[in-house]
Short mmCIF file of C-alpha atoms and ligand atoms in Angstrom, two decimals:
data_model
loop_
_atom_site.label_atom_id
_atom_site.label_comp_id
_atom_site.label_asym_id
_atom_site.label_seq_id
_atom_site.Cartn_x
_atom_site.Cartn_y
_atom_site.Cartn_z
CA MET A 253 0.00 0.00 0.00
CA THR A 254 1.21 3.45 -0.85
CA ASP A 255 0.14 6.85 0.34
CA ALA A 256 2.75 9.01 -1.31
CA HIS A 257 1.45 12.48 -1.98
CA PRO A 258 3.51 15.62 -2.21
CA PRO A 259 2.30 17.87 0.63
CA GLN A 260 -0.49 20.20 -0.50
CA LYS A 261 -0.21 23.86 0.25
CA LYS A 262 -3.00 25.75 1.98
CA PRO A 263 -4.99 28.06 -0.27
CA GLU A 264 -4.61 31.81 0.21
CA SER A 265 -7.01 33.47 2.64
CA CYS A 266 -10.41 34.10 1.10
CA SER A 267 -14.14 34.36 1.57
CA PHE A 268 -16.31 31.59 0.22
CA VAL A 269 -19.74 32.98 -0.63
CA ILE A 270 -22.44 30.37 -1.20
CA PHE A 271 -25.67 31.18 -3.03
CA GLY A 272 -28.16 28.41 -2.34
CA VAL A 273 -26.73 27.76 1.11
CA THR A 274 -29.97 26.22 2.39
CA GLY A 275 -30.20 23.82 -0.55
CA ASP A 276 -29.52 20.14 -0.96
CA LEU A 277 -26.23 20.54 -2.84
CA THR A 278 -24.68 22.70 -0.12
CA HIS A 279 -25.70 20.28 2.62
CA ARG A 280 -24.90 17.10 0.72
CA LEU A 281 -21.64 18.03 -0.97
CA VAL A 282 -20.24 21.51 -0.38
CA ILE A 283 -20.17 21.54 3.43
CA PRO A 284 -19.02 17.90 3.78
CA SER A 285 -16.19 18.71 1.33
CA LEU A 286 -15.20 21.85 3.23
CA TYR A 287 -15.27 19.72 6.36
CA ASN A 288 -12.93 17.14 4.79
CA LEU A 289 -10.61 19.93 3.67
CA ALA A 290 -10.71 21.39 7.19
CA ALA A 291 -9.90 17.96 8.64
CA ALA A 292 -6.93 17.69 6.28
CA ASN A 293 -5.83 21.20 7.31
CA LEU A 294 -6.34 22.42 3.76
CA LEU A 295 -8.56 25.43 4.36
CA PRO A 296 -7.02 28.89 4.32
CA ASP A 297 -5.78 30.28 7.63
CA LYS A 298 -8.10 33.26 7.30
CA PHE A 299 -11.38 32.07 5.95
CA CYS A 300 -15.02 32.99 6.04
CA VAL A 301 -18.07 31.28 4.59
CA VAL A 302 -20.88 33.65 3.71
CA GLY A 303 -24.19 31.84 3.27
CA ILE A 304 -26.66 33.81 1.19
CA THR A 305 -30.33 33.25 1.85
CA ARG A 306 -33.17 35.01 0.10
CA LYS A 307 -35.38 35.27 3.14
CA GLY A 308 -32.84 35.86 5.86
CA MET A 309 -31.80 33.46 8.60
CA SER A 310 -29.86 33.88 11.83
CA ASN A 311 -26.26 32.72 11.99
CA ASP A 312 -27.23 30.13 14.58
CA ALA A 313 -30.08 28.73 12.52
CA LEU A 314 -27.89 28.44 9.44
CA ARG A 315 -25.03 26.82 11.38
CA ASP A 316 -27.44 24.35 12.99
CA SER A 317 -28.87 23.38 9.65
CA LEU A 318 -25.40 22.91 8.10
CA LEU A 319 -24.25 20.86 11.09
CA LYS A 320 -27.29 18.62 10.79
CA GLY A 321 -26.52 18.14 7.09
CA LEU A 322 -22.90 17.42 7.91
CA HIS A 323 -23.88 14.65 10.32
CA GLN A 324 -26.14 13.20 7.68
CA TYR A 325 -23.80 13.40 4.69
CA ALA A 326 -20.23 13.41 6.05
CA THR A 327 -18.06 10.76 4.41
CA ARG A 328 -16.27 10.00 7.70
CA PRO A 329 -17.06 10.31 11.43
CA VAL A 330 -17.48 13.97 12.33
CA ASP A 331 -14.91 15.37 14.73
CA ASP A 332 -16.79 18.01 16.76
CA ALA A 333 -13.78 20.30 17.08
CA VAL A 334 -13.20 20.39 13.31
CA ALA A 335 -16.90 20.94 12.62
CA GLU A 336 -17.02 23.75 15.16
CA ARG A 337 -13.96 25.42 13.64
CA LEU A 338 -15.60 25.31 10.22
CA LEU A 339 -19.04 26.46 11.31
CA GLU A 340 -17.56 29.29 13.32
CA CYS A 341 -16.52 30.75 9.94
CA VAL A 342 -20.12 30.79 8.68
CA THR A 343 -22.12 34.02 8.50
CA SER A 344 -25.63 34.29 7.15
CA VAL A 345 -26.45 37.22 4.86
CA GLU A 346 -29.71 38.01 3.07
CA ALA A 347 -29.65 38.90 -0.63
CA ASP A 348 -32.02 38.45 -3.54
CA PRO A 349 -31.09 39.26 -7.15
CA ARG A 350 -34.61 40.63 -7.66
CA ASP A 351 -33.76 43.30 -5.11
CA PRO A 352 -30.62 45.13 -6.30
CA ALA A 353 -30.36 47.08 -3.02
CA SER A 354 -29.76 43.78 -1.22
CA PHE A 355 -26.63 43.22 -3.34
CA ASP A 356 -25.33 46.69 -2.47
CA ALA A 357 -25.86 45.74 1.17
CA LEU A 358 -24.16 42.38 0.57
CA ARG A 359 -21.11 44.16 -0.78
CA GLU A 360 -20.87 46.29 2.36
CA ARG A 361 -21.33 43.28 4.64
CA LEU A 362 -18.73 41.34 2.72
CA GLU A 363 -16.18 44.13 2.90
CA LYS A 364 -16.70 44.38 6.67
CA LEU A 365 -16.40 40.63 7.13
CA GLU A 366 -13.27 40.59 5.01
CA ALA A 367 -11.75 43.33 7.14
CA ASN A 368 -12.69 41.54 10.41
CA ARG A 369 -11.41 38.19 9.24
CA ALA A 370 -8.42 39.64 7.39
CA THR A 371 -9.10 37.55 4.29
CA GLY A 372 -7.37 40.07 2.04
CA GLY A 373 -10.34 40.47 -0.32
CA ASN A 374 -9.98 37.18 -2.25
CA ARG A 375 -13.48 35.92 -3.05
CA LEU A 376 -15.01 32.79 -4.37
CA PHE A 377 -18.72 32.98 -5.23
CA TYR A 378 -20.30 29.55 -5.42
CA LEU A 379 -23.61 29.30 -7.29
CA ALA A 380 -25.29 26.23 -5.77
CA THR A 381 -28.65 27.47 -7.00
CA PRO A 382 -31.14 26.42 -9.65
CA PRO A 383 -29.69 27.31 -13.07
CA THR A 384 -32.25 30.07 -13.70
CA ALA A 385 -30.50 32.06 -10.97
CA PHE A 386 -26.98 31.85 -12.50
CA ALA A 387 -27.33 34.86 -14.80
CA PRO A 388 -29.32 37.17 -12.46
CA ILE A 389 -26.92 36.60 -9.55
CA SER A 390 -23.84 37.06 -11.72
CA ARG A 391 -25.28 40.26 -13.17
CA GLU A 392 -25.79 41.71 -9.70
CA LEU A 393 -22.34 40.61 -8.55
CA GLY A 394 -20.97 42.31 -11.64
CA ARG A 395 -22.99 45.49 -11.21
CA THR A 396 -21.86 45.94 -7.64
CA GLY A 397 -18.22 45.34 -8.59
CA MET A 398 -17.90 42.33 -6.28
CA LEU A 399 -16.35 40.24 -9.07
CA LYS A 400 -13.95 42.90 -10.26
CA GLU A 401 -10.37 41.73 -10.38
CA GLU A 402 -7.55 44.20 -10.72
CA GLU A 403 -4.00 43.44 -11.69
CA SER A 404 -2.04 42.24 -8.68
CA GLY A 405 -5.13 42.81 -6.52
CA PRO A 406 -7.15 40.11 -4.78
CA TRP A 407 -8.67 37.36 -6.93
CA ARG A 408 -12.38 37.00 -7.64
CA ARG A 409 -13.83 33.70 -8.90
CA LEU A 410 -17.24 32.35 -9.78
CA VAL A 411 -18.15 28.67 -9.50
CA VAL A 412 -21.11 27.56 -11.60
CA GLU A 413 -22.82 24.23 -11.05
CA LYS A 414 -24.43 22.16 -13.78
CA PRO A 415 -26.61 22.23 -15.81
CA PHE A 416 -24.81 24.86 -17.86
CA GLY A 417 -27.58 25.66 -20.34
CA THR A 418 -30.28 23.40 -21.64
CA ASP A 419 -29.17 23.42 -25.26
CA LEU A 420 -26.57 25.03 -27.49
CA ALA A 421 -28.32 28.40 -27.70
CA SER A 422 -28.86 28.77 -23.96
CA ALA A 423 -25.31 27.62 -23.12
CA LYS A 424 -23.94 30.21 -25.56
CA ALA A 425 -26.16 32.91 -24.09
CA LEU A 426 -25.02 32.06 -20.54
CA ASN A 427 -21.37 32.05 -21.59
CA GLU A 428 -21.83 35.43 -23.25
CA GLU A 429 -23.54 36.82 -20.18
CA LEU A 430 -20.78 35.60 -17.84
CA LEU A 431 -18.00 36.72 -20.13
CA LYS A 432 -19.37 40.27 -20.06
CA ILE A 433 -18.71 40.31 -16.32
CA LEU A 434 -15.72 38.03 -15.91
CA THR A 435 -12.77 36.75 -17.87
CA GLU A 436 -12.60 33.03 -18.62
CA HIS A 437 -9.90 32.36 -16.00
CA GLN A 438 -12.31 33.56 -13.27
CA ILE A 439 -15.05 31.08 -14.20
CA TYR A 440 -15.13 27.55 -12.75
CA ARG A 441 -17.81 25.42 -14.44
CA ILE A 442 -18.08 22.33 -12.28
CA ASP A 443 -18.67 18.82 -13.52
CA HIS A 444 -18.48 16.51 -10.53
CA TYR A 445 -17.21 13.66 -12.72
CA LEU A 446 -13.88 15.45 -12.86
CA GLY A 447 -13.63 15.14 -9.09
CA LYS A 448 -13.63 11.35 -9.35
CA GLU A 449 -10.22 9.75 -8.92
CA THR A 450 -10.70 7.20 -11.68
CA VAL A 451 -11.81 9.85 -14.13
CA GLN A 452 -8.69 11.88 -13.42
CA ASN A 453 -6.69 8.68 -13.72
CA ILE A 454 -7.64 8.33 -17.39
CA LEU A 455 -5.12 11.09 -18.12
CA VAL A 456 -2.43 9.34 -16.12
CA LEU A 457 -3.18 5.93 -17.60
CA ARG A 458 -2.90 7.29 -21.11
CA PHE A 459 -0.07 9.76 -20.76
CA ALA A 460 2.14 8.44 -17.97
CA ASN A 461 2.47 5.00 -19.59
CA GLY A 462 4.26 4.63 -22.90
CA MET A 463 2.67 1.31 -23.76
CA PHE A 464 -0.87 2.48 -24.49
CA GLU A 465 -0.27 5.36 -26.90
CA PRO A 466 0.89 3.22 -29.87
CA ILE A 467 -2.33 1.20 -29.81
CA TRP A 468 -4.70 4.03 -28.86
CA ASN A 469 -6.10 4.66 -32.33
CA ARG A 470 -8.20 3.36 -35.22
CA ASN A 471 -5.58 0.77 -36.19
CA HIS A 472 -6.02 -1.20 -33.00
CA ILE A 473 -9.27 -0.10 -31.40
CA ASP A 474 -12.52 -1.49 -32.76
CA HIS A 475 -14.85 0.76 -30.78
CA ILE A 476 -15.36 2.43 -27.41
CA GLN A 477 -18.35 2.01 -25.08
CA ILE A 478 -19.19 4.47 -22.34
CA THR A 479 -21.80 3.36 -19.82
CA VAL A 480 -23.32 5.29 -16.93
CA ASP A 481 -26.14 3.11 -15.65
CA GLU A 482 -27.96 4.04 -12.46
CA LYS A 483 -30.27 2.07 -10.22
CA LEU A 484 -31.99 5.11 -8.80
CA GLY A 485 -35.19 6.32 -10.36
CA VAL A 486 -36.08 9.98 -10.61
CA GLY A 487 -37.33 10.10 -7.02
CA HIS A 488 -38.26 13.58 -5.84
CA ARG A 489 -36.59 15.37 -8.74
CA GLY A 490 -39.59 14.95 -11.05
CA SER A 491 -39.97 18.60 -11.94
CA PHE A 492 -36.28 19.12 -12.82
CA TYR A 493 -35.93 15.76 -14.52
CA ASP A 494 -39.05 15.93 -16.62
CA ALA A 495 -37.85 19.18 -18.17
CA THR A 496 -34.37 17.75 -18.64
CA GLY A 497 -34.28 14.05 -19.53
CA ALA A 498 -31.37 11.60 -19.55
CA LEU A 499 -29.57 13.11 -22.54
CA ARG A 500 -29.30 16.67 -21.20
CA ASP A 501 -28.76 15.51 -17.63
CA MET A 502 -25.81 13.24 -18.37
CA VAL A 503 -24.39 13.27 -21.89
CA PRO A 504 -23.00 16.72 -22.79
CA ASN A 505 -21.42 16.91 -19.34
CA HIS A 506 -20.52 13.66 -17.56
CA LEU A 507 -20.33 11.23 -20.49
CA PHE A 508 -18.51 13.76 -22.62
CA GLN A 509 -15.96 14.29 -19.86
CA LEU A 510 -15.20 10.58 -20.05
CA LEU A 511 -15.19 10.65 -23.83
CA SER A 512 -12.91 13.66 -24.11
CA LEU A 513 -10.35 12.25 -21.67
CA VAL A 514 -10.27 8.94 -23.52
CA ALA A 515 -10.21 10.45 -27.00
CA MET A 516 -8.19 13.67 -26.68
CA GLU A 517 -4.76 14.09 -28.27
CA PRO A 518 -1.80 14.04 -25.85
CA PRO A 519 -1.43 17.55 -24.42
CA ALA A 520 2.04 19.02 -24.71
CA ARG A 521 1.92 20.25 -21.13
CA PHE A 522 -0.12 19.47 -18.05
CA ASP A 523 -1.60 22.91 -17.62
CA ALA A 524 -5.15 24.17 -17.75
CA HIS A 525 -4.87 25.90 -21.10
CA THR A 526 -3.27 23.01 -22.96
CA VAL A 527 -5.33 20.19 -21.45
CA ARG A 528 -8.61 22.06 -21.86
CA SER A 529 -7.75 22.98 -25.45
CA GLU A 530 -7.20 19.33 -26.36
CA LYS A 531 -10.47 18.34 -24.70
CA ALA A 532 -12.37 21.06 -26.50
CA GLU A 533 -10.74 20.07 -29.77
CA VAL A 534 -11.88 16.46 -29.62
CA LEU A 535 -15.43 17.42 -28.61
CA ALA A 536 -15.54 19.82 -31.54
CA ALA A 537 -14.49 16.92 -33.78
CA ILE A 538 -17.57 14.84 -32.91
CA GLN A 539 -19.39 14.53 -36.20
CA THR A 540 -22.51 16.68 -36.35
CA GLN A 541 -25.33 14.43 -37.41
CA SER A 542 -28.40 15.38 -39.38
CA GLU A 543 -31.68 14.86 -37.54
CA ALA A 544 -32.35 11.76 -39.65
CA GLU A 545 -28.93 10.34 -38.76
CA ALA A 546 -29.48 11.26 -35.13
CA LEU A 547 -32.71 9.24 -35.06
CA LYS A 548 -30.99 6.29 -36.68
CA ASN A 549 -28.03 6.47 -34.31
CA SER A 550 -29.90 6.78 -31.04
CA VAL A 551 -32.33 5.03 -28.75
CA ARG A 552 -34.37 6.59 -25.99
CA GLY A 553 -36.40 4.86 -23.36
CA GLN A 554 -38.61 5.53 -20.39
CA TYR A 555 -38.95 3.22 -17.43
CA THR A 556 -42.15 1.60 -16.32
CA ARG A 557 -43.09 0.03 -12.99
CA GLY A 558 -40.66 -2.57 -11.70
CA ARG A 559 -38.57 -3.75 -8.82
CA ILE A 560 -34.93 -3.04 -7.98
CA GLY A 561 -33.74 -5.14 -5.07
CA ASP A 562 -36.35 -4.65 -2.38
CA ALA A 563 -37.63 -1.38 -3.78
CA GLU A 564 -40.81 -1.06 -5.81
CA ILE A 565 -40.26 1.59 -8.49
CA SER A 566 -43.34 3.25 -9.88
CA ASP A 567 -43.89 4.05 -13.51
CA TYR A 568 -41.91 7.16 -14.54
CA VAL A 569 -45.05 8.99 -15.66
CA GLU A 570 -46.59 8.45 -12.23
CA THR A 571 -43.66 10.16 -10.50
CA GLU A 572 -44.48 13.28 -8.50
CA ASP A 573 -44.21 16.44 -10.68
CA VAL A 574 -43.85 14.51 -13.94
CA ARG A 575 -46.36 15.58 -16.60
CA PRO A 576 -48.98 12.95 -17.42
CA GLY A 577 -48.12 11.43 -20.79
CA SER A 578 -44.58 12.84 -20.58
CA THR A 579 -42.25 11.73 -23.37
CA THR A 580 -39.10 12.63 -21.46
CA GLU A 581 -36.46 9.92 -21.81
CA THR A 582 -34.96 8.28 -18.73
CA TYR A 583 -32.56 6.28 -20.91
CA ALA A 584 -30.44 7.40 -23.83
CA ALA A 585 -28.03 5.50 -26.05
CA LEU A 586 -26.11 7.17 -28.87
CA LYS A 587 -23.62 6.19 -31.52
CA LEU A 588 -21.12 8.94 -32.30
CA THR A 589 -18.05 9.22 -34.48
CA ILE A 590 -15.09 11.54 -34.20
CA ASP A 591 -13.78 13.19 -37.33
CA ASN A 592 -10.04 13.08 -36.92
CA TRP A 593 -7.16 10.84 -37.95
CA ARG A 594 -6.95 8.98 -34.66
CA TRP A 595 -10.58 7.98 -34.53
CA ALA A 596 -11.80 7.86 -38.13
CA GLY A 597 -14.13 4.87 -38.43
CA VAL A 598 -14.12 4.03 -34.70
CA PRO A 599 -17.65 4.27 -33.28
CA PHE A 600 -18.23 5.56 -29.75
CA TYR A 601 -21.33 4.03 -28.17
CA LEU A 602 -22.71 5.90 -25.17
CA ARG A 603 -25.53 4.82 -22.89
CA THR A 604 -27.01 6.10 -19.68
CA GLY A 605 -30.24 5.46 -17.86
CA LYS A 606 -32.13 5.52 -14.61
CA ALA A 607 -33.90 2.71 -12.74
CA LEU A 608 -31.72 -0.02 -14.23
CA GLY A 609 -30.89 -3.32 -12.58
CA ILE A 610 -27.27 -2.39 -11.99
CA LYS A 611 -25.27 0.71 -11.06
CA ARG A 612 -22.22 0.85 -13.26
CA THR A 613 -20.02 3.58 -14.72
CA GLU A 614 -17.29 2.46 -17.06
CA VAL A 615 -15.40 3.09 -20.24
CA ALA A 616 -14.69 -0.08 -22.19
CA ILE A 617 -12.15 0.03 -24.97
CA LYS A 618 -12.59 -2.91 -27.30
CA PHE A 619 -9.51 -3.85 -29.29
CA LYS A 620 -9.65 -5.39 -32.75
CA GLN A 621 -9.71 -9.12 -33.01
CA ALA A 622 -6.50 -11.02 -33.69
CA PRO A 623 -6.18 -10.99 -37.49
CA PHE A 624 -5.81 -14.70 -38.14
CA ALA A 625 -7.60 -17.68 -36.66
CA MET A 626 -4.74 -20.13 -36.30
CA PHE A 627 -6.38 -22.03 -33.44
CA SER A 628 -8.56 -24.24 -35.57
CA CYS A 629 -10.02 -25.94 -32.52
CA THR A 630 -11.53 -22.67 -31.41
CA ALA A 631 -13.80 -20.71 -33.66
CA VAL A 632 -12.57 -17.13 -33.76
CA ASP A 633 -15.93 -15.82 -32.73
CA ARG A 634 -15.62 -17.89 -29.59
CA LEU A 635 -12.45 -16.10 -28.61
CA SER A 636 -13.13 -13.76 -25.76
CA GLN A 637 -12.78 -10.14 -26.72
CA ASN A 638 -9.90 -7.91 -25.73
CA TYR A 639 -11.22 -5.13 -23.59
CA LEU A 640 -9.49 -2.55 -21.47
CA VAL A 641 -12.11 -1.42 -18.98
CA ILE A 642 -11.80 1.69 -16.87
CA SER A 643 -14.31 1.27 -14.02
CA VAL A 644 -15.52 4.32 -12.17
CA GLU A 645 -18.41 2.74 -10.24
CA PRO A 646 -19.07 0.69 -8.20
CA THR A 647 -15.41 -0.40 -7.99
CA GLU A 648 -12.70 1.95 -9.07
CA GLY A 649 -10.08 0.24 -11.15
CA ILE A 650 -8.85 -1.03 -14.48
CA THR A 651 -9.39 -4.45 -16.00
CA LEU A 652 -7.68 -6.00 -18.99
CA GLN A 653 -9.52 -8.86 -20.61
CA PHE A 654 -7.54 -11.26 -22.80
CA ASN A 655 -7.45 -14.84 -24.01
CA THR A 656 -5.41 -17.56 -22.44
CA LYS A 657 -4.84 -21.27 -22.84
CA VAL A 658 -6.89 -23.48 -20.63
CA PRO A 659 -4.44 -25.89 -18.93
CA GLY A 660 -4.64 -29.36 -20.44
CA PRO A 661 -3.35 -31.60 -23.22
CA THR A 662 -5.26 -29.90 -26.04
CA ILE A 663 -5.44 -26.27 -27.07
CA ALA A 664 -8.51 -24.73 -25.56
CA ILE A 665 -8.85 -21.01 -25.15
CA ASP A 666 -10.74 -18.97 -22.60
CA GLY A 667 -11.03 -15.30 -21.68
CA VAL A 668 -9.53 -14.12 -18.38
CA GLU A 669 -9.18 -10.80 -16.61
CA MET A 670 -6.26 -8.99 -15.06
CA LYS A 671 -7.64 -6.60 -12.48
CA PHE A 672 -6.29 -3.54 -10.75
CA ARG A 673 -8.43 -2.17 -7.93
CA TYR A 674 -7.59 1.15 -6.31
CA LYS A 675 -8.49 -0.05 -2.88
CA ASP A 676 -5.99 -2.92 -3.08
CA TYR A 677 -3.09 -0.52 -3.60
CA PHE A 678 -3.98 2.78 -2.05
CA LYS A 679 -5.38 3.81 1.26
CA VAL A 680 -8.00 6.38 0.37
CA GLU A 681 -10.14 8.25 2.88
CA PRO A 682 -13.76 8.23 1.74
CA ALA A 683 -14.53 11.59 0.12
CA THR A 684 -17.33 13.35 -1.72
CA GLY A 685 -15.26 13.93 -4.87
CA TYR A 686 -15.83 17.68 -4.47
CA GLU A 687 -12.82 18.27 -2.22
CA THR A 688 -10.34 18.40 -5.09
CA LEU A 689 -12.63 20.65 -7.10
CA ILE A 690 -13.27 23.11 -4.28
CA TYR A 691 -9.60 23.12 -3.31
CA ASP A 692 -8.64 23.78 -6.94
CA CYS A 693 -11.05 26.74 -7.11
CA MET A 694 -9.35 28.18 -4.05
CA ILE A 695 -5.82 27.76 -5.40
CA GLY A 696 -6.84 28.98 -8.86
CA ASP A 697 -6.23 25.80 -10.85
CA ASN A 698 -8.97 25.36 -13.43
CA ILE A 699 -7.61 22.31 -15.23
CA LEU A 700 -10.54 20.20 -13.95
CA PHE A 701 -13.22 22.70 -14.95
CA GLN A 702 -15.04 23.13 -18.19
CA ARG A 703 -14.12 25.96 -20.50
CA ALA A 704 -16.74 27.86 -22.53
CA ASP A 705 -15.68 26.26 -25.81
CA SER A 706 -15.95 22.66 -24.57
CA VAL A 707 -19.35 23.28 -23.03
CA GLU A 708 -20.56 24.63 -26.35
CA ALA A 709 -18.91 21.84 -28.34
CA GLY A 710 -20.71 19.31 -26.13
CA TRP A 711 -24.09 20.90 -26.70
CA ARG A 712 -23.40 21.22 -30.42
CA ALA A 713 -22.84 17.46 -30.64
CA VAL A 714 -26.08 16.56 -28.86
CA GLN A 715 -28.28 19.27 -30.39
CA PRO A 716 -29.41 17.15 -33.41
CA PHE A 717 -30.55 14.42 -31.00
CA LEU A 718 -32.47 16.92 -28.88
CA ASP A 719 -34.13 18.40 -31.97
CA ALA A 720 -34.95 15.07 -33.58
CA TRP A 721 -36.39 13.61 -30.36
CA LYS A 722 -38.47 16.71 -29.72
CA LYS A 723 -40.01 16.44 -33.18
CA ALA A 724 -40.56 12.70 -32.87
CA GLY A 725 -42.45 13.05 -29.55
CA ALA A 726 -43.76 9.70 -28.42
CA ALA A 727 -42.75 7.98 -31.67
CA GLY A 728 -39.65 5.92 -31.03
CA LEU A 729 -39.73 6.27 -27.24
CA GLU A 730 -39.29 2.72 -25.94
CA LYS A 731 -40.56 1.57 -22.58
CA TYR A 732 -38.35 -0.58 -20.36
CA GLN A 733 -39.12 -2.12 -17.05
CA ALA A 734 -37.45 -0.64 -13.97
CA GLY A 735 -34.77 -3.09 -12.83
CA SER A 736 -34.07 -4.34 -16.36
CA GLU A 737 -31.04 -3.64 -18.57
CA GLY A 738 -32.83 -0.87 -20.47
CA PRO A 739 -34.69 -0.74 -23.78
CA ASP A 740 -34.15 -3.52 -26.33
CA GLY A 741 -33.34 -0.93 -28.97
CA ALA A 742 -30.05 -0.19 -27.19
CA GLU A 743 -28.90 -3.72 -28.06
CA ASP A 744 -30.07 -3.34 -31.66
CA LEU A 745 -28.15 -0.07 -32.04
CA PHE A 746 -25.01 -2.09 -31.44
CA ARG A 747 -26.01 -5.41 -32.97
CA ARG A 748 -26.68 -3.99 -36.39
CA ASP A 749 -22.96 -3.07 -36.52
CA GLY A 750 -22.08 -6.68 -35.67
CA ARG A 751 -21.02 -5.62 -32.19
CA GLY A 752 -22.51 -5.79 -28.71
CA TRP A 753 -22.45 -4.04 -25.33
CA ARG A 754 -20.15 -5.56 -22.78
CA LYS A 755 -22.22 -7.61 -20.39
CA LEU A 756 -22.48 -5.93 -17.03
CA GLY A 757 -22.97 -7.58 -13.68
C1 BG6 B 957 -26.02 14.32 -11.75
C2 BG6 B 957 -27.36 14.08 -12.40
O1 BG6 B 957 -25.34 15.35 -12.38
O2 BG6 B 957 -25.25 13.12 -11.81
C3 BG6 B 957 -28.08 12.94 -11.69
O3 BG6 B 957 -28.15 15.27 -12.35
C4 BG6 B 957 -27.23 11.71 -11.66
O4 BG6 B 957 -29.33 12.67 -12.34
C5 BG6 B 957 -25.83 12.01 -11.13
O5 BG6 B 957 -27.86 10.76 -10.83
C6 BG6 B 957 -24.92 10.82 -11.33
O6 BG6 B 957 -23.72 11.01 -10.64
P1 BG6 B 957 -22.87 9.77 -10.12
O7 BG6 B 957 -21.64 10.42 -9.55
O8 BG6 B 957 -23.72 9.06 -9.10
O9 BG6 B 957 -22.60 8.92 -11.32
#
């Protein structure tokens, strides 16, 4: 077991201003991550957390609520002294973007707090709000000068949660709006997939090992499958989900993060500009499909009543806040191609869905079959396939699947697996995955955040699917039973190319 990390430096003093401080995201992820950073002694020496509420709340009430959330969602036993140290930094302030005067007052409060706590004026504004509030809040922060950064003065940063837009046009409009107020280096568009160790490890696997690069291309790779299957249904998120659907919720962000890391060209340097440019480049190279092609190269499904383990899952359309007769997809599978030399002719199959029998996130790279069937005793199609599988959930690790001789007097061949599991090698404290991201925002490293151009490239690639599905309405929407593997069409999408999804489970 190894635990060899270079020591991390503490971020510079700053204030951490949270919009949406009473919400689920703050309680579930932001505060538990700040707690883990506090426990690792990785919060700034001078630090204050300003929780913005629209209706006002006392400091004590806000601290109590955050502490309750921390006990519920902490990834490790809560040490009271650490929690107290963190919560002591929290101040509640009332502000509502519909009331500009409240933002002028916020500025004054913030300046006083900064003076009292000696934070030096560095500010991080964290928008943990519904997406409709991103632009109005940013506008007010801009108008009052709270985001203004001057050369060699304190830094000012804005963290924006997903979803970043609901289609290409709205993502562009939001980027434009933000870029009127801030420069790109001040904006941190979060995708929590980039906080996952295994996702970050894709870069290391590819670019810290010389052996993969020579075979990482169309000459050796048959196709790539990206799967993000979830067991959970839509639960209490009916209103958000019904307006969003599986494609918008997962593909242009999380699945495309996986795709871009697997498919990008080797960056010349490990810095934010270079790495993000390569990621944007490969997303921009995804072939834009016509609506007819998009229909042919996609499958969408919606779950019906079923059982997952002990849980009874009701029909999607009977979920609270879902419109009766809704045609929103809870499952999406797409076939994409990338127009560049490395990937010409190599299909990328992507699938994601809710209420499936298994929770699994993985990237499976399927290598081409051996060119010549010299083992006459074994039909080539019985040879097991060569896969390199990067597993993100439920186990984090890498598996190589290859053929081997079955011991015995005759030649018989069987597929076996060589497995690397993170937990077998490294001692890792359970974490939310947000710690790295929040820490990076505080030290000003935006390598793990999405840049405007990649967000737009992602939406551009999925826009034909959104348009085609909207026009098609109920036509082509397949039903699948909760707890199953998803709609049958997802198999057909693959099978008609003479290929198949890797069996999960
Ligand atoms: C979120 C989606 O961004 O990601 C959810 O809005 C989804 O619908 C979640 O369940 C999946 O994240 P993870 O880390 O569990 O794969």
